[in-house]
Tab-separated table of C-alpha atoms in Angstrom:
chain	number	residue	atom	x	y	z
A	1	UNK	CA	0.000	0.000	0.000
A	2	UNK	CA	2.828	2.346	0.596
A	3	UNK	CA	4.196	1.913	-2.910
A	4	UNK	CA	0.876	2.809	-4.156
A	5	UNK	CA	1.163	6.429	-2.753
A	6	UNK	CA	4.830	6.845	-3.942
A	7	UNK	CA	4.447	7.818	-7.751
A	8	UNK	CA	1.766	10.640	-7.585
A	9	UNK	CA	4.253	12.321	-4.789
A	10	UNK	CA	7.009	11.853	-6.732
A	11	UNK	CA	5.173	13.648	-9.653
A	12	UNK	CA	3.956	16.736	-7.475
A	13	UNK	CA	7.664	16.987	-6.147
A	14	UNK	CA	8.912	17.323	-9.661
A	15	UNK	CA	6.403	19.473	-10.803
A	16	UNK	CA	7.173	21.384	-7.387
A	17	UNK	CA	10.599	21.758	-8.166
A	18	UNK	CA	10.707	23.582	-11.180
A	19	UNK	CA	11.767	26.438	-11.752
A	20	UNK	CA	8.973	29.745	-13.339
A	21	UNK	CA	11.929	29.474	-16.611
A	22	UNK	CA	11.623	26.014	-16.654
A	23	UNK	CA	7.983	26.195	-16.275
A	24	UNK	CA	8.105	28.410	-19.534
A	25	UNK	CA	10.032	25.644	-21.513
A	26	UNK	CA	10.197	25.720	-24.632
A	27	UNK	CA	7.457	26.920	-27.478
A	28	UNK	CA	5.176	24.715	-28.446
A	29	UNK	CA	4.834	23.135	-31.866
A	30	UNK	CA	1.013	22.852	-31.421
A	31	UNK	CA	-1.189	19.364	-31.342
A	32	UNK	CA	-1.522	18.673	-34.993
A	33	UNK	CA	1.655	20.593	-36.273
A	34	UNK	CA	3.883	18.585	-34.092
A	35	UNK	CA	1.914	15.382	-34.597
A	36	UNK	CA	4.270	12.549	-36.525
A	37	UNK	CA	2.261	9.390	-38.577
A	38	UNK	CA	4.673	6.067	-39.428
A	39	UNK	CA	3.580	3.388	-41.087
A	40	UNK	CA	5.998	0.387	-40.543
A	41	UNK	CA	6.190	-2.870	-42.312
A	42	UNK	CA	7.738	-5.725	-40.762
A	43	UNK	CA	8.327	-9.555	-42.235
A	44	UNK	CA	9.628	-12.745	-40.479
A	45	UNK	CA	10.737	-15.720	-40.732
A	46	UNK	CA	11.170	-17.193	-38.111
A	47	UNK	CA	13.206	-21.612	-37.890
A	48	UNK	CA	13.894	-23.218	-35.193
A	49	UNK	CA	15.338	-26.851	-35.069
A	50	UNK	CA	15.325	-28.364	-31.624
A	51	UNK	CA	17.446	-30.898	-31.260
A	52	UNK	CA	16.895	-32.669	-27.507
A	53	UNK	CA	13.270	-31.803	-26.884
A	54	UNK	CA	12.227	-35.607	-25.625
A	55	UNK	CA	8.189	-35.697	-25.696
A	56	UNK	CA	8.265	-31.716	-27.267
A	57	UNK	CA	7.761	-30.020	-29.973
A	58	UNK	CA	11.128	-30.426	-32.140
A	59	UNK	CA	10.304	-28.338	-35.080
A	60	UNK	CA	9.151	-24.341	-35.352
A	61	UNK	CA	8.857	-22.594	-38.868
A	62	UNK	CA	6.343	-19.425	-39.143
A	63	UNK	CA	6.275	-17.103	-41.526
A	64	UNK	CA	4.165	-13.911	-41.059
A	65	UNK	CA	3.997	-10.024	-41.880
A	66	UNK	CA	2.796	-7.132	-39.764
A	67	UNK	CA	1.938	-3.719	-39.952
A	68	UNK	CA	1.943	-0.755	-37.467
A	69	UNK	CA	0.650	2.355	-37.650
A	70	UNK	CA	2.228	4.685	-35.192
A	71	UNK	CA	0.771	8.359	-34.174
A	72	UNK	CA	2.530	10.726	-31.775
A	73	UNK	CA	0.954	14.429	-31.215
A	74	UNK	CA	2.298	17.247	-30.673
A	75	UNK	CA	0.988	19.280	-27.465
A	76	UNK	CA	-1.423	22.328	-27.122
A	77	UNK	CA	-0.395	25.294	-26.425
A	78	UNK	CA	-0.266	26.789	-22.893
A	79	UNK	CA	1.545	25.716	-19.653
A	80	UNK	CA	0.263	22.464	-19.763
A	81	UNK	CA	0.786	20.690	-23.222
A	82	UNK	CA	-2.005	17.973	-23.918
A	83	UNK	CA	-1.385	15.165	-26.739
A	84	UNK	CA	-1.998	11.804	-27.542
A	85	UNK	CA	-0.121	8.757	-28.680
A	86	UNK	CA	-2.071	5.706	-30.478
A	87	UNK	CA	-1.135	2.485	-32.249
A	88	UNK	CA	-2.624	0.362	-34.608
A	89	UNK	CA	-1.210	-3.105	-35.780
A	90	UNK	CA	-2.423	-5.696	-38.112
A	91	UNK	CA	-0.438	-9.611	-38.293
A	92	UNK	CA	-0.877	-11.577	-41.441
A	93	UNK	CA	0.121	-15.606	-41.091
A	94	UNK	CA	2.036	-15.956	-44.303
A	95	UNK	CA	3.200	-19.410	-43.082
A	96	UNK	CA	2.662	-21.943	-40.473
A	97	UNK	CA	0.254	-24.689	-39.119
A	98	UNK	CA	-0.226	-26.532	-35.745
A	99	UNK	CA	2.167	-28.829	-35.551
A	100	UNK	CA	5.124	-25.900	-36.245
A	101	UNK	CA	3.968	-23.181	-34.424
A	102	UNK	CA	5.092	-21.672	-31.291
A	103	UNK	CA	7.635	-18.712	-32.247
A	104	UNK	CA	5.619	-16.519	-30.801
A	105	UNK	CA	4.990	-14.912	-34.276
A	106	UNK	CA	1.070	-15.523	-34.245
A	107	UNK	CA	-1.682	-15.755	-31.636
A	108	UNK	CA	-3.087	-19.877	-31.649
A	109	UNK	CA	-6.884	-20.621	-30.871
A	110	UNK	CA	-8.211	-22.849	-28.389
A	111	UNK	CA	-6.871	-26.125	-30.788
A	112	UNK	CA	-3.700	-24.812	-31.107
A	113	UNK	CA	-4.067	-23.649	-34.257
A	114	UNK	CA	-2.054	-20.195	-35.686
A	115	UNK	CA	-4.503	-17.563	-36.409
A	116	UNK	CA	-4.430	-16.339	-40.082
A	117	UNK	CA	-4.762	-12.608	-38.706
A	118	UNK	CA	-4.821	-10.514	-35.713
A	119	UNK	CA	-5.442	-6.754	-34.761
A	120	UNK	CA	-4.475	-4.671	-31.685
A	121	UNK	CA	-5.024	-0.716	-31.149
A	122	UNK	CA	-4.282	0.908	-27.953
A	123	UNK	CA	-3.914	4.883	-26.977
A	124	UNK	CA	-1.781	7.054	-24.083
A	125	UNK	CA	-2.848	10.465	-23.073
A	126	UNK	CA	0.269	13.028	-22.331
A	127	UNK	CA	0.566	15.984	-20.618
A	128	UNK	CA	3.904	18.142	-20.421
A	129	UNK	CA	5.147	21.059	-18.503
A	130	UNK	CA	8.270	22.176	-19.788
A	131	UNK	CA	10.376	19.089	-20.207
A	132	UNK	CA	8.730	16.842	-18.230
A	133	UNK	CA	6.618	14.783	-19.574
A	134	UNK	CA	3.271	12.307	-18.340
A	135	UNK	CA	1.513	9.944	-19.807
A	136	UNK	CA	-0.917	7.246	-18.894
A	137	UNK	CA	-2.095	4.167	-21.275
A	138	UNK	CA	-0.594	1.633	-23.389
A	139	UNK	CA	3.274	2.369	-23.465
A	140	UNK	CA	6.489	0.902	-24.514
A	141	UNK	CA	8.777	1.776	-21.781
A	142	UNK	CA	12.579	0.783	-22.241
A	143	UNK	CA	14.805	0.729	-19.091
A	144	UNK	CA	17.108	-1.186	-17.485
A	145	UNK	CA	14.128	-2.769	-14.689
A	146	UNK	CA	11.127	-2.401	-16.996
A	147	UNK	CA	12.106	-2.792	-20.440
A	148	UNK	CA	9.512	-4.268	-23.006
A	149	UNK	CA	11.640	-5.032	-25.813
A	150	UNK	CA	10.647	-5.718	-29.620
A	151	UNK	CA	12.136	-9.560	-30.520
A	152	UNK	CA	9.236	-10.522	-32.610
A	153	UNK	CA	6.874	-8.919	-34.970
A	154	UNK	CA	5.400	-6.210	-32.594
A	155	UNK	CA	6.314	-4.957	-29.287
A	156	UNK	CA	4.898	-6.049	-26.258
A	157	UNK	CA	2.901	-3.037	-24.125
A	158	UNK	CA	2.281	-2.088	-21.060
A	159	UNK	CA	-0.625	-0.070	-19.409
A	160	UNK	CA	-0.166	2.164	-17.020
A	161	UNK	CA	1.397	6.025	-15.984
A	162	UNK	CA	4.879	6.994	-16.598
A	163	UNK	CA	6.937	10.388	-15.746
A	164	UNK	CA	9.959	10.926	-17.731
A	165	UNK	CA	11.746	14.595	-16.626
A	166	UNK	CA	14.692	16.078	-19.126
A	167	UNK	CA	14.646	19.477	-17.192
A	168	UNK	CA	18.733	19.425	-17.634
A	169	UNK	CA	20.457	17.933	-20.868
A	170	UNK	CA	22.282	15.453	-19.132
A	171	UNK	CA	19.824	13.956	-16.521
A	172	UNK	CA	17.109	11.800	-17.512
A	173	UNK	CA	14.962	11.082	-14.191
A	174	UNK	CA	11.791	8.283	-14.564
A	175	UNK	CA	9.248	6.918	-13.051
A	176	UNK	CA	6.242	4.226	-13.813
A	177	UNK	CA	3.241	2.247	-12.170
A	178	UNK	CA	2.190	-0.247	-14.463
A	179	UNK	CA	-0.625	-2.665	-13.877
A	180	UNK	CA	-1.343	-4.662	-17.045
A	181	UNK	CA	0.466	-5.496	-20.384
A	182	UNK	CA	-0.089	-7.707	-23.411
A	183	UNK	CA	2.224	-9.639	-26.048
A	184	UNK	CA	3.150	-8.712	-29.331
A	185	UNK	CA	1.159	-11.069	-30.689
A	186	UNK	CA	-1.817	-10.897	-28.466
A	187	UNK	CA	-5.135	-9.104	-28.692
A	188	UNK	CA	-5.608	-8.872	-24.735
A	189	UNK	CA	-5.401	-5.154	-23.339
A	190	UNK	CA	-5.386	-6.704	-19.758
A	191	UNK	CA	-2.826	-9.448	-19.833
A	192	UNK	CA	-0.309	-9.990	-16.952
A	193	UNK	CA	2.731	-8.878	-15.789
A	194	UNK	CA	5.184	-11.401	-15.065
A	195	UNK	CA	8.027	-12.922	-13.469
A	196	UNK	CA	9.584	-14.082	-16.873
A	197	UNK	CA	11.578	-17.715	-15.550
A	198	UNK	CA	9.426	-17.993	-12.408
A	199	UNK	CA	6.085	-17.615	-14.530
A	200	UNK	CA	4.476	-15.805	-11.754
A	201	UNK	CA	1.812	-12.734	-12.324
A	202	UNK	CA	2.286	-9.669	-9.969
A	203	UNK	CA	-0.634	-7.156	-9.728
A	204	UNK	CA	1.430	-4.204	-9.815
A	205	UNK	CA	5.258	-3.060	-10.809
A	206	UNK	CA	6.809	0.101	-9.898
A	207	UNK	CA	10.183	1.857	-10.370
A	208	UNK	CA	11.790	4.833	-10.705
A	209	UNK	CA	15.397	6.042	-11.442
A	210	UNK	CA	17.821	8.339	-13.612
A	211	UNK	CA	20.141	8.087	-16.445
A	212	UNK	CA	23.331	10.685	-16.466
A	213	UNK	CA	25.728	11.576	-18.632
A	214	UNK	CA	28.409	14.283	-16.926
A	215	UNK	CA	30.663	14.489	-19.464
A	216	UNK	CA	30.939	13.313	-23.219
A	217	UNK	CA	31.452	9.278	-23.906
A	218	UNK	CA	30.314	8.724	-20.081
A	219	UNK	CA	27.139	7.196	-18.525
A	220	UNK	CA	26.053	6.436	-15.067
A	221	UNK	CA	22.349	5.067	-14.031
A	222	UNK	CA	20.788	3.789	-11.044
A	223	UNK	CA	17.431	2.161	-10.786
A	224	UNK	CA	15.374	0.974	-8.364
A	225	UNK	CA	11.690	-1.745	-9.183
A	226	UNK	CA	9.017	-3.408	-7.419
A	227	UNK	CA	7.311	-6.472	-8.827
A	228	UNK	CA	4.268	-6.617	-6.158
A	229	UNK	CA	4.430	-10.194	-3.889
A	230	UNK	CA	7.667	-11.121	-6.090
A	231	UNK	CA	10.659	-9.180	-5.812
A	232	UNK	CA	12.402	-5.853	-5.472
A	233	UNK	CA	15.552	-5.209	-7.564
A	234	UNK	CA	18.030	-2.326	-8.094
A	235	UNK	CA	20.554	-1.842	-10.938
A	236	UNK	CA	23.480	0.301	-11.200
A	237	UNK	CA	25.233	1.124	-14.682
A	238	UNK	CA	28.142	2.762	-16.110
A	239	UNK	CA	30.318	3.394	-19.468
A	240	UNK	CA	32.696	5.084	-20.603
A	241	UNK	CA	34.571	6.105	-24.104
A	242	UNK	CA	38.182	6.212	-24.277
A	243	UNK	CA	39.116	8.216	-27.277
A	244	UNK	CA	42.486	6.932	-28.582
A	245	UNK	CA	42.934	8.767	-31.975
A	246	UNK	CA	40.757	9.644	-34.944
A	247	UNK	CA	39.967	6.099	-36.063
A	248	UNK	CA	40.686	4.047	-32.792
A	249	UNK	CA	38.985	3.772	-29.157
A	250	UNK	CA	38.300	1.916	-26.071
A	251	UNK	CA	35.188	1.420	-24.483
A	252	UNK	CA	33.874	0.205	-21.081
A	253	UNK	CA	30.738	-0.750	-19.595
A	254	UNK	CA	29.467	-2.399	-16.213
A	255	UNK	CA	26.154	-3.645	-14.927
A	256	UNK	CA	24.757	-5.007	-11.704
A	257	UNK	CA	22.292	-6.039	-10.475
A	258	UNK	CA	20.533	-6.864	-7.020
A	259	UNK	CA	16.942	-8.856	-6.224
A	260	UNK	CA	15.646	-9.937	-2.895
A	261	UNK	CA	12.051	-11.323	-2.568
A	262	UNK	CA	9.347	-9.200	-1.444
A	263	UNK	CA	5.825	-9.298	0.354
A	264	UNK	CA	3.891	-12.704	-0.186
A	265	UNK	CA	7.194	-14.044	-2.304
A	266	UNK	CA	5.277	-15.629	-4.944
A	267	UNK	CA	8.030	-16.855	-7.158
A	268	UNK	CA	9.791	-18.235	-3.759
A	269	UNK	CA	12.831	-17.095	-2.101
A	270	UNK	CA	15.242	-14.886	-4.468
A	271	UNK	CA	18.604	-13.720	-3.087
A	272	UNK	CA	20.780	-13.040	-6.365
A	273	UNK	CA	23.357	-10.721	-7.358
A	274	UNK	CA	24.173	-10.422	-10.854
A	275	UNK	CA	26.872	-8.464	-13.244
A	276	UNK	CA	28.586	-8.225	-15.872
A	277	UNK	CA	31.462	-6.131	-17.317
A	278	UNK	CA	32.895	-5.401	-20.977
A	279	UNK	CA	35.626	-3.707	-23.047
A	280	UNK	CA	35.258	-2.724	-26.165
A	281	UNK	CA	38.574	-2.218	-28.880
A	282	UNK	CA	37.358	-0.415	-32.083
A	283	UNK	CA	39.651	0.575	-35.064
A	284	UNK	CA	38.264	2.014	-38.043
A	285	UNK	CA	35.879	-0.714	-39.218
A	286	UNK	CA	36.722	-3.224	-37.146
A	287	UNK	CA	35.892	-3.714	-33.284
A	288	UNK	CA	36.309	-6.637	-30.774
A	289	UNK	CA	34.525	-6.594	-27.774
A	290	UNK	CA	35.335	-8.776	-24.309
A	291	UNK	CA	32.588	-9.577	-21.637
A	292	UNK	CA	32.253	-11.429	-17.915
A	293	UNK	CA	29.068	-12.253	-16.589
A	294	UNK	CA	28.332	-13.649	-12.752
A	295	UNK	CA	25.018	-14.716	-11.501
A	296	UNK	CA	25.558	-15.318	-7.566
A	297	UNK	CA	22.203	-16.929	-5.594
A	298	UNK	CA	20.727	-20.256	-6.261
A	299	UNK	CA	17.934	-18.744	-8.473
A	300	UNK	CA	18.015	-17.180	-11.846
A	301	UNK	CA	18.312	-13.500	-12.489
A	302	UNK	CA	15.054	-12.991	-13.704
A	303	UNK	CA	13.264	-10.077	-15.075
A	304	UNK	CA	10.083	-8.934	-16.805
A	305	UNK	CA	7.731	-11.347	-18.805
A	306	UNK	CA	4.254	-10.643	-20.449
A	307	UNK	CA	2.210	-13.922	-21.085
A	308	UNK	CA	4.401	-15.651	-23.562
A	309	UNK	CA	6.800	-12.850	-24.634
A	310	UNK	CA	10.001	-11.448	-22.691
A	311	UNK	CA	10.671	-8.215	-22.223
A	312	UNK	CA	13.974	-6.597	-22.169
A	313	UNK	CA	14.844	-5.172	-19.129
A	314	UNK	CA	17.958	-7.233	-18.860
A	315	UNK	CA	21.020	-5.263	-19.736
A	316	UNK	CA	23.709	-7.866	-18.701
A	317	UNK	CA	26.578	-8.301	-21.218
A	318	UNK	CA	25.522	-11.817	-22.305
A	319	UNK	CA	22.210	-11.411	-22.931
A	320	UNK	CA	21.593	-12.157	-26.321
A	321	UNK	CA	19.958	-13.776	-29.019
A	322	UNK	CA	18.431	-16.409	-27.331
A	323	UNK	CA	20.080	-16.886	-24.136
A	324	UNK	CA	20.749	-14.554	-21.232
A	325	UNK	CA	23.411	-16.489	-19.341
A	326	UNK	CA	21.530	-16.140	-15.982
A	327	UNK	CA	21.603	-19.489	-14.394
A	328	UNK	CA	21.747	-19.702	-11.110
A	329	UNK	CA	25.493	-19.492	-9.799
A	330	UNK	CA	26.472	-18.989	-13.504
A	331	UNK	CA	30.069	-17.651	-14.382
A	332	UNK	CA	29.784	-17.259	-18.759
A	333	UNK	CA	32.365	-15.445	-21.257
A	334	UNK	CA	31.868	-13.789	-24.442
A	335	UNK	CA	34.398	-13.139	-27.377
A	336	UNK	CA	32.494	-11.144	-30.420
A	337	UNK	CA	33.800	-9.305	-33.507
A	338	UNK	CA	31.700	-6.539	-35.494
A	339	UNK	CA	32.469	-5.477	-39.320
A	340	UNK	CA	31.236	-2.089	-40.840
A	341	UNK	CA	31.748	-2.569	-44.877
A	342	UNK	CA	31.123	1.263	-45.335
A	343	UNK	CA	34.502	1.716	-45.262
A	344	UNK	CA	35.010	-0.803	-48.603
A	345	UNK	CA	32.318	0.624	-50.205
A	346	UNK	CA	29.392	-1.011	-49.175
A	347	UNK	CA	27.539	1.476	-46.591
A	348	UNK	CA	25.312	0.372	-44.616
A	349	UNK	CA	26.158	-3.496	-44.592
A	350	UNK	CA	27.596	-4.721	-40.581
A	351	UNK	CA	28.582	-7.863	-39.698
A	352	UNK	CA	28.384	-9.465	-36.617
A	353	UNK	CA	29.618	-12.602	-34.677
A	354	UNK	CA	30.076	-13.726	-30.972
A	355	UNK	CA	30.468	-16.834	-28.766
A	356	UNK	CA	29.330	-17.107	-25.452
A	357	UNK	CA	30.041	-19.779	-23.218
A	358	UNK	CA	28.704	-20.510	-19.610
A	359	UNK	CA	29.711	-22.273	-16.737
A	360	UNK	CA	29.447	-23.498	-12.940
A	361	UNK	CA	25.441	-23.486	-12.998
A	362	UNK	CA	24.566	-25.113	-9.731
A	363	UNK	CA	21.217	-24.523	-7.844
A	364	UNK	CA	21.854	-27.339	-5.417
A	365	UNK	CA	21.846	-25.386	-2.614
A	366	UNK	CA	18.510	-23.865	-3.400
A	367	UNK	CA	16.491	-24.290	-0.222
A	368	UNK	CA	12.734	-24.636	-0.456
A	369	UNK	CA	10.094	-24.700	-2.501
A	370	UNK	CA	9.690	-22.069	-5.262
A	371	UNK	CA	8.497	-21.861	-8.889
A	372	UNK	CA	11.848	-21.681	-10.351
A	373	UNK	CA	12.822	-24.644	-12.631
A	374	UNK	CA	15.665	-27.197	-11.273
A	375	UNK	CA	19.476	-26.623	-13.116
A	376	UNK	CA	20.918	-29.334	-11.266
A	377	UNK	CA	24.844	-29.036	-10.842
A	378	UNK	CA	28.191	-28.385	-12.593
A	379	UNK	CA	25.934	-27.314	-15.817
A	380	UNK	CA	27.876	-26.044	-18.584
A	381	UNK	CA	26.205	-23.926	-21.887
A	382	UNK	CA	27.181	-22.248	-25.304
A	383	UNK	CA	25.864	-20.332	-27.456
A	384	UNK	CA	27.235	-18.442	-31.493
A	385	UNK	CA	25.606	-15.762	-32.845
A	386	UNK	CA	26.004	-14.410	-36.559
A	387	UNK	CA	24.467	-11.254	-37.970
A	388	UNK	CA	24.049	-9.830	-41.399
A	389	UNK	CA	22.528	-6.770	-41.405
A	390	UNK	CA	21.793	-3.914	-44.391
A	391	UNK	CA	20.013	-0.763	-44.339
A	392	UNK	CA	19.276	1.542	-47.567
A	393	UNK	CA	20.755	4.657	-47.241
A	394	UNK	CA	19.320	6.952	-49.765
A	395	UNK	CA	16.253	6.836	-52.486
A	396	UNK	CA	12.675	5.765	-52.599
A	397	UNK	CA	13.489	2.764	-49.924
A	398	UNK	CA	15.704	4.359	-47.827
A	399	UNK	CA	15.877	3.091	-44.125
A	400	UNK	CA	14.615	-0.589	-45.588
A	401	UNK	CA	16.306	-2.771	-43.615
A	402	UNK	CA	17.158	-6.545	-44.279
A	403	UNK	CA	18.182	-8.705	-41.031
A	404	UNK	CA	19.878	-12.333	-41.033
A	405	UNK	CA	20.275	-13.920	-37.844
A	406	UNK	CA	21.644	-17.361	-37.159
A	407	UNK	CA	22.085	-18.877	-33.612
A	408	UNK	CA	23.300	-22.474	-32.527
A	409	UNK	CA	23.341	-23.060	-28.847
A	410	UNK	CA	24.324	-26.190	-26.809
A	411	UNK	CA	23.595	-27.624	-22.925
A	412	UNK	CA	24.132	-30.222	-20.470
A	413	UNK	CA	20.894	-32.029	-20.464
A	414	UNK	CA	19.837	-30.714	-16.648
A	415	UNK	CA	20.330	-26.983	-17.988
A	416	UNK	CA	18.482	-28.012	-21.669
A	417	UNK	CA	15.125	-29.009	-19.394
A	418	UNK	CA	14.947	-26.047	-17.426
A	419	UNK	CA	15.825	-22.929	-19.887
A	420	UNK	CA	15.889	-23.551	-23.433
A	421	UNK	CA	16.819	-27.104	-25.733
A	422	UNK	CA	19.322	-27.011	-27.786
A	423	UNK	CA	18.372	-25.555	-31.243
A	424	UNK	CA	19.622	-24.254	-34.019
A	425	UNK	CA	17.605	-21.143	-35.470
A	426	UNK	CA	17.288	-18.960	-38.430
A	427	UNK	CA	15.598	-15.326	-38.470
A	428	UNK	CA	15.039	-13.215	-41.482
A	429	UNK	CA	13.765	-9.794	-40.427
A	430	UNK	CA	12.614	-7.417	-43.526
A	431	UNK	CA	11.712	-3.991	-42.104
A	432	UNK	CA	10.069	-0.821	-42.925
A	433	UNK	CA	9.583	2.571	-42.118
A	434	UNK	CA	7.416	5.010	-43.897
A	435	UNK	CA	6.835	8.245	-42.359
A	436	UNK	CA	3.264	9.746	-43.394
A	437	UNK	CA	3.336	12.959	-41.347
């Protein structure tokens, strides 16, 4: 109950604390002159070969297309600024049937059957003084404790407020109190919020926290959530850009993490600390990038789910394509190598590649009951990435971008049953953007 207090104080304190300038801000564009219309255009494919799914589904293909149609205002005029933002999306099944769906492409009926279409529309209201800005609906918000990411055809939402202040140019402060969310692929404005490994709904999630940067090619940020009856779990961040010369640099980055169970610990006990730290060596085109990732505790570093979907408010190092390396107790590595081809005349066209592997997973000592899924002991994991990625720089298709991602990852058999069999998969992501307005 005390939590539930928290966010409108924190929004009459900031509105308290500004200052008659500030209160000015800046002049307004007006509602429909700074409104902004995008139409985007997505297509996947979407192959997954499991290879030691005993009594499971071994094979996933889909194929499918999707369309959003994205509308921010502008504000009125005045002290206050009103506006709106709304969303409309349409799926299309291109490909897929019952017995190889489960991508999380397309919605499935009652038989387990992919839907051949599916439509969502959802709206925020917005008001702004100055640079601070509040909104209330169906929102995308993207932080490091309530992130909602975008890994299939449309992102997954969440309903509630947020307050996002840039009063100074180097000091972003948040807040949220979301109650309700949906997946990409889903048609339900109510769905839950979740506990994404435990598989646990909480009622309510709160946070709050700031993102600084005090001088040029550095970063610090500091977070604090709430997952009602779950957990409570702070992050601190930092970077920092090393300049070397004109065509070479170094760069740094650290995360960490910190969960303890709270209030009627639904998911069980949770006691983890995770981290993870990276350098980064880039020379002209080329850059090579190091990373160490620790889980400590006897229960996964776990973040936010929706119904099916993850979101993405996991910014560990080794998070990535398909696994996040967050076993309990797990110790993982990760080598990876990027390639811009502007430089040899191709612009536009990266290359990627990494290799992650894990080790030491051990939830042995996990003591009582909870809804966490067993690792077993000495569990070992792997997993190699490869990206091809264009994007049209200039003409009638400019910003079209093509996607080709390939992953192969491998586990002891304990680990296999309680994250993710080991599969090989294949995603071709064709995207999109038209702006209208």
């Amino acid at each position: 109950m005390m939590m539930k207090s928290r966010f409108p104080m924190a929004c009459a304190l900031l509105c308290a604390s500004l200052s008659p300038q500030a209160m000015a801000g800046e002049p307004a564009e007006g509602f429909l002159e700074g409104s902004r219309l995008v139409l985007t255009q997505r297509n996947f494919y979407f192959h997954r070969n499991m290879l030691n799914n005993p009594g499971g589904q071994n094979y996933r293909e889909e194929w499918a297309h999707g369309m959003l149609l994205d509308y921010s205002s502008g504000y009125t005029r005045g002290t206050v600024g009103v506006g709106v933002d709304a969303y409309a999306s349409l799926g299309l099944k291109l490909d897929s049937n019952r017995a190889r769906t489960g991508t999380d492409l397309l919605p499935v009926d009652s038989a387990g059957r992919p839907e051949d279409d599916y439509t969502e529309a959802g709206a925020a209201l917005k008001l702004r003084i100055s640079r601070s800005e509040l909104k209330y609906g169906s929102q995308a918000p993207m932080n490091p404790v309530f992130g909602t990411g975008n890994a299939r055809l449309f992102t997954p939402m969440a309903i509630g407020f947020s307050l996002a202040s840039r009063e100074r140019d180097d000091l972003l402060l948040e807040a949220g109190h979301f109650t309700a969310g949906n997946d990409g692929n889903s048609t339900n404005g109510d769905g839950a919020l979740k506990a994404l490994f435990a598989q646990v709904e909480t009622r309510r999630v709160d946070y709050a926290g700031f993102d600084w940067t005090p001088a040029e090619g550095t970063g610090l940020s500091a977070y604090t959530s709430r997952f009602e009856d779950v957990w409570r779990q702070h992050y601190l961040g930092a970077n920092h850009r090393i300049g070397l010369d004109e065509a070479r640099a170094l760069t740094f980055g650290f995360n960490l993490y910190r969960t303890r169970d709270q209030g009627r610990r639904l998911a069980g006990e949770i006691d983890t600390t995770a981290w993870s730290a990276s350098a980064r060596y880039s020379q002209g085109a080329h850059a090579l990038t190091l990373a160490h990732q620790r889980v400590r505790g006897d229960e996964p570093f776990d973040y936010l789910g929706f119904d099916r979907q993850p979101g993405t408010s996991i910014y560990l190092a080794n998070s990535v394509q398909v696994l996040d390396f967050n076993a309990p107790n797990e110790r993982s590595w990760q080598l990876r190598y990027d390639l811009d081809l502007a430089p040899f005349g191709v612009p536009g066209l990266g290359f990627m590649t990494r290799y992650i592997r894990g080790d030491h997973i051990d939830d042995s000592h996990h003591r009582g009951p909870g809804s966490y899924q067993r690792y077993g002991e000495a569990g070992k994991r792997w997993e190699r990435d490869i990206e091809l990625r264009y994007v049209v720089q200039s003409g009638s298709a400019k910003d079209l971008s093509v996607r080709l991602r390939q992953a192969s990852i491998r586990s002891t058999e304990q680990v296999a049953r309680a994250d993710t069999a080991d599969n090989n998969e294949l995603r071709v992501i064709i995207e999109y953007p038209l702006q209208l307005l």
